[in-house]
Short mmCIF file of C-alpha atoms in Angstrom, two decimals:
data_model
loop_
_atom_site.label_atom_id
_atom_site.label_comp_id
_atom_site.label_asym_id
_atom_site.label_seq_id
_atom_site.Cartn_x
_atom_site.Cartn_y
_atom_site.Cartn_z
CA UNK A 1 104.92 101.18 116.75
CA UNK A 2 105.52 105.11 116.80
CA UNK A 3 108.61 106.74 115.73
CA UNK A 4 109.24 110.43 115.63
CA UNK A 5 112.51 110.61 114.30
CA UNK A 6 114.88 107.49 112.06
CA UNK A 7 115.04 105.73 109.10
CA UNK A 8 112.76 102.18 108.60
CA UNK A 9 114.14 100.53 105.54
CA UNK A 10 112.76 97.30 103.88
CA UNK A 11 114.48 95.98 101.76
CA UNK A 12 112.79 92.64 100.86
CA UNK A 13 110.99 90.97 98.33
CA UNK A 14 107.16 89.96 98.61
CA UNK A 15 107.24 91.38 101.75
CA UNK A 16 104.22 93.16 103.96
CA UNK A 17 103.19 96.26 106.64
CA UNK A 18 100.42 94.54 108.44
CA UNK A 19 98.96 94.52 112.18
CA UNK A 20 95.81 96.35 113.36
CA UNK A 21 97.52 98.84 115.99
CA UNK A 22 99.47 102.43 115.28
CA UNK A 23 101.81 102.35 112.93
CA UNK A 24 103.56 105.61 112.68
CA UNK A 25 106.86 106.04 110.33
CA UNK A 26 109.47 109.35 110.70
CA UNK A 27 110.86 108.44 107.22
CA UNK A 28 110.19 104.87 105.25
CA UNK A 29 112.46 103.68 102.74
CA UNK A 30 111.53 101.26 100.75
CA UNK A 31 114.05 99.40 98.55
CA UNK A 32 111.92 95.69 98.06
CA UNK A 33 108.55 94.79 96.74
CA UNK A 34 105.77 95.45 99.53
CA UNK A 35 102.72 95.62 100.27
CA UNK A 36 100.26 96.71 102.52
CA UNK A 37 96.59 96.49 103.83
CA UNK A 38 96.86 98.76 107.01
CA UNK A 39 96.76 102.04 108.15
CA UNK A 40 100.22 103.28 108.70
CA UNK A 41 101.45 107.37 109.33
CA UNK A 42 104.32 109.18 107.65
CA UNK A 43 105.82 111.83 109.46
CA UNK A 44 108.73 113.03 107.38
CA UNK A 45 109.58 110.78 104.42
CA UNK A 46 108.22 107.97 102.21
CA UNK A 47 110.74 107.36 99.49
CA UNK A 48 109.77 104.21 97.22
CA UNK A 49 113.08 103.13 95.56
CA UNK A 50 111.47 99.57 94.69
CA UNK A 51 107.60 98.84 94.42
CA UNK A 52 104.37 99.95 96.61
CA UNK A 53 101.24 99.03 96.31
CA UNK A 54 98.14 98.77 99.51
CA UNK A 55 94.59 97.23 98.67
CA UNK A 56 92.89 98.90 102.04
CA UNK A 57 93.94 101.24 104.79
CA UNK A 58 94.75 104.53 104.86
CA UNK A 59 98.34 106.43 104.75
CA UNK A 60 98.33 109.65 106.79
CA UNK A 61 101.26 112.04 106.47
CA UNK A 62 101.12 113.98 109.42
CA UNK A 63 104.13 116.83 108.81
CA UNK A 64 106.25 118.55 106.17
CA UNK A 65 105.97 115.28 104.35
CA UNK A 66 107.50 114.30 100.85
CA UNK A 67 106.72 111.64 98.62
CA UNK A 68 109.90 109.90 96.25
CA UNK A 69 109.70 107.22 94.07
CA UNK A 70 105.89 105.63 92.65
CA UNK A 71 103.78 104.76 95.70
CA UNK A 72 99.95 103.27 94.78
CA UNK A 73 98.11 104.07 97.77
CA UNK A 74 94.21 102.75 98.73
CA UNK A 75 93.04 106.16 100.71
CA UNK A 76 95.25 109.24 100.99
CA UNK A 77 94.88 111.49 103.81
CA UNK A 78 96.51 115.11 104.42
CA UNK A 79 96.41 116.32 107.99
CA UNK A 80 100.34 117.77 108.44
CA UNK A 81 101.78 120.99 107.28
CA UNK A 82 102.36 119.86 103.25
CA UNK A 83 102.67 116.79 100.97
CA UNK A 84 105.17 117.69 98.66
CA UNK A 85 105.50 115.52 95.37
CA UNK A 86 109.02 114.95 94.68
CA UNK A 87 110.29 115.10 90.95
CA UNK A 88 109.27 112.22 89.10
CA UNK A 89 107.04 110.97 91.68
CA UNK A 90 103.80 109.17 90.92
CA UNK A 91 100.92 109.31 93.75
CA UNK A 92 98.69 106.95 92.72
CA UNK A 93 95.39 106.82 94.54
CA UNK A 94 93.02 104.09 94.31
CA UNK A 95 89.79 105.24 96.60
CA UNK A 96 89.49 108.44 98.80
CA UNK A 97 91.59 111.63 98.83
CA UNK A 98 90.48 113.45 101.97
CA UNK A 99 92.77 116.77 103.07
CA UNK A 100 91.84 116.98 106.88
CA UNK A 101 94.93 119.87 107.32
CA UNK A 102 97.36 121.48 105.05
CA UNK A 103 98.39 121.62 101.68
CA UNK A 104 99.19 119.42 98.14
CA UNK A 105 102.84 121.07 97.36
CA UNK A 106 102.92 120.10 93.64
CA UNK A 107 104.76 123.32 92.53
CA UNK A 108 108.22 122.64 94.34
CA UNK A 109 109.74 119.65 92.38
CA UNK A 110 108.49 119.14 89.01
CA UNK A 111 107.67 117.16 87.36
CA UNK A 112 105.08 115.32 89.30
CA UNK A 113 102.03 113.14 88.74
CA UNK A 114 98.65 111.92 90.57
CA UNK A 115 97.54 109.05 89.01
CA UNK A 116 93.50 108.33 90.50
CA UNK A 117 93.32 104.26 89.48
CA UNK A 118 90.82 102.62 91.22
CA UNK A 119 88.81 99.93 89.69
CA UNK A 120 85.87 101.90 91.59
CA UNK A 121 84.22 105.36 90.80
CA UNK A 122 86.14 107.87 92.53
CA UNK A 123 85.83 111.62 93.27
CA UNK A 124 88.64 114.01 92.08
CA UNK A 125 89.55 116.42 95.01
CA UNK A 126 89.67 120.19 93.78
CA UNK A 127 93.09 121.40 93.99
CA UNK A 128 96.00 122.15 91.92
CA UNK A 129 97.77 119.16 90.12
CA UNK A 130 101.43 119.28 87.68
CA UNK A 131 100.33 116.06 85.76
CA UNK A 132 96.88 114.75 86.50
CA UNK A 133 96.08 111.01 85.16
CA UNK A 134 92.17 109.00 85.48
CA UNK A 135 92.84 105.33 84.82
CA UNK A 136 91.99 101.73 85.53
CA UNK A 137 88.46 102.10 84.45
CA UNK A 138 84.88 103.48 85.85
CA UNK A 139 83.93 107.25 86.22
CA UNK A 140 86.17 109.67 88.05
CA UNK A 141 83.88 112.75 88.89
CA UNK A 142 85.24 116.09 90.00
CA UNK A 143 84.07 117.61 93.40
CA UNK A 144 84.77 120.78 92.08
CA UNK A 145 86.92 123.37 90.05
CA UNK A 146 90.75 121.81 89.05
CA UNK A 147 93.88 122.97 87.73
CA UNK A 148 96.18 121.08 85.86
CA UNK A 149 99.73 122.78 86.18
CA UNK A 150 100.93 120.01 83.26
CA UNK A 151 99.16 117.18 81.29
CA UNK A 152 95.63 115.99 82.21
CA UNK A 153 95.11 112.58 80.84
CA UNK A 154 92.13 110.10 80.55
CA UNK A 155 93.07 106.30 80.15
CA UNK A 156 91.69 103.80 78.15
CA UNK A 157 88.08 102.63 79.39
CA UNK A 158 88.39 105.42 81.97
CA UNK A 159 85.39 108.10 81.99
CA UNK A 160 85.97 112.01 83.40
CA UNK A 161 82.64 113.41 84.31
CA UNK A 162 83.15 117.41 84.17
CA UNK A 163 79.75 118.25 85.69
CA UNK A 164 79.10 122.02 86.42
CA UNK A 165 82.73 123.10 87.20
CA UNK A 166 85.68 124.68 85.45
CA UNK A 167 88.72 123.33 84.53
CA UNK A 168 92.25 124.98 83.67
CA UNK A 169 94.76 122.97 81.67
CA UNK A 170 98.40 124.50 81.32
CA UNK A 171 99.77 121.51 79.34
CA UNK A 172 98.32 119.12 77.08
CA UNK A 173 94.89 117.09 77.23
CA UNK A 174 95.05 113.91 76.67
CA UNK A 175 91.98 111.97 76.14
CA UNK A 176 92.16 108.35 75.19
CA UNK A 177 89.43 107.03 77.06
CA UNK A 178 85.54 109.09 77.64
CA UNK A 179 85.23 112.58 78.94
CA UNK A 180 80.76 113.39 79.38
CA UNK A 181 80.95 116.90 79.69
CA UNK A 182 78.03 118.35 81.41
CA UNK A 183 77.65 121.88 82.10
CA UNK A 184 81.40 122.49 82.28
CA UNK A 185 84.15 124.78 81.20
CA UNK A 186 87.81 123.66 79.68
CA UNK A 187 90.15 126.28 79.31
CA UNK A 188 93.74 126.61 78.37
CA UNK A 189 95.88 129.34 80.18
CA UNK A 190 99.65 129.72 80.95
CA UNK A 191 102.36 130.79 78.78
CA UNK A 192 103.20 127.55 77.01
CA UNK A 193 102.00 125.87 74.06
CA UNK A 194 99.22 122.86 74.39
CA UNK A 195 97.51 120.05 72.35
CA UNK A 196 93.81 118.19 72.66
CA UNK A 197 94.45 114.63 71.71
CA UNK A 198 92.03 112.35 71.28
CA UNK A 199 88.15 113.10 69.83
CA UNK A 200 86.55 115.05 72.35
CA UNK A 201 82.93 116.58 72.99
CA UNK A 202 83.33 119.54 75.15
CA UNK A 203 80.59 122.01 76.78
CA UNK A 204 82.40 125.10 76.94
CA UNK A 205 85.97 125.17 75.35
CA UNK A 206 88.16 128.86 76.20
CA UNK A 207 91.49 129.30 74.99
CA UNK A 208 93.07 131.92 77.07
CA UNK A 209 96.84 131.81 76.64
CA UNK A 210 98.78 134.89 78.18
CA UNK A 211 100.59 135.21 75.29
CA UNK A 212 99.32 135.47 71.67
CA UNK A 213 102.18 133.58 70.14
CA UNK A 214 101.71 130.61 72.11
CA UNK A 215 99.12 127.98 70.80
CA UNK A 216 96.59 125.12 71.15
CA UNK A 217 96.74 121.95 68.41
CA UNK A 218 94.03 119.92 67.66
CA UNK A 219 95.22 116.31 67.20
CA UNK A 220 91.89 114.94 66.85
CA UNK A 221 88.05 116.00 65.60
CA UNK A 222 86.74 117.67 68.50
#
């Protein structure tokens, strides 16, 4: 099934994307419950008015793509022009990030969020982020240097692994889970004011606001 241009909308309850050949979407709108184990393409559009969740398979967006709504993806892959994040929108990623062409557009609509919750250890992809979230347990280790436009926040039972890299944070950190530090570098840049929430061992911590009125809070011991 390949469509370059239309609307698919599904509108039903407990319902499923399955099959083992191409499945290729111009825009999906999704208004019911469903669910998905395949690998499916988006061309245009996937706009999540009710609930999606897949356990395998991968979703390729293969243009100028945007995301609405909360979609929980298995593997996420990039190979268009742009994902943008719509406002509001939750990408939630539950194994493998790979970016095989183009770009993460997370400055466009705000406020967005990408949530990494697999059950599995996962590797963070090093790229810009508005709101950045680790959750549903096990270590989420960063292939490299990140910046969190917004919030960066680690959920309960969840472990960040900072290893060597460096890591700038324009909103608030948010640490209720474990954060092992390594050899890395936190700092705090932009123009607005921040907290660090939650007791936190850091290697190297830099404030570095642009602007000497704005400020950092501690919440917690750090």
């Amino acid at each position: 099934f390949s469509a370059s241009a239309g609307t698919i909308i599904m509108s039903g309850t407990a319902k499923t994307i399955t099959g083992t050949g191409t499945i290729a979407f111009s825009i999906l709108q999704l208004n019911g419950t469903i669910t998905t184990a395949s690998n499916f393409s988006i061309l245009t559009l996937l706009n999540v008015a009710g609930t999606f969740s897949a356990s395998a398979g991968t979703a390729t967006f293969m243009g100028t793509s945007v995301l609405s709504g909360i979609a929980n993806l298995y593997n996420v892959n990039l190979n268009g022009t742009s994902l943008q994040l719509s406002a509001t929108s939750v990408l939630g990623i539950a194994n493998v990030t790979t970016i095989t062409a183009g770009t993460l557009n997370v400055t466009s609509t705000l406020p967005n969020t990408v949530n990494f919750n697999g059950t599995g250890a996962q590797s963070i992809n090093p790229i810009t982020y508005n709101n950045l979230i680790f959750s549903n347990g096990n270590t989420k280790t960063a292939a490299g240097g990140i910046t969190v436009n917004g919030n960066i926040t680690i959920s309960a039972s969840t472990i960040f692994a900072g290893g060597l890299y460096t890591y700038s944070i324009l909103g608030n950190w948010v640490n209720n889970g474990t954060f092992t530090p390594g050899s890395s570098t936190v700092q705090f840049t932009g123009t607005g004011n921040g907290t660090i929430s939650g007791a936190t061992t850091f290697n190297i911590l830099t404030i570095n606001k642009s602007a000497t009125t704005t400020t950092v809070t501690l919440l917690n011991n750090i």
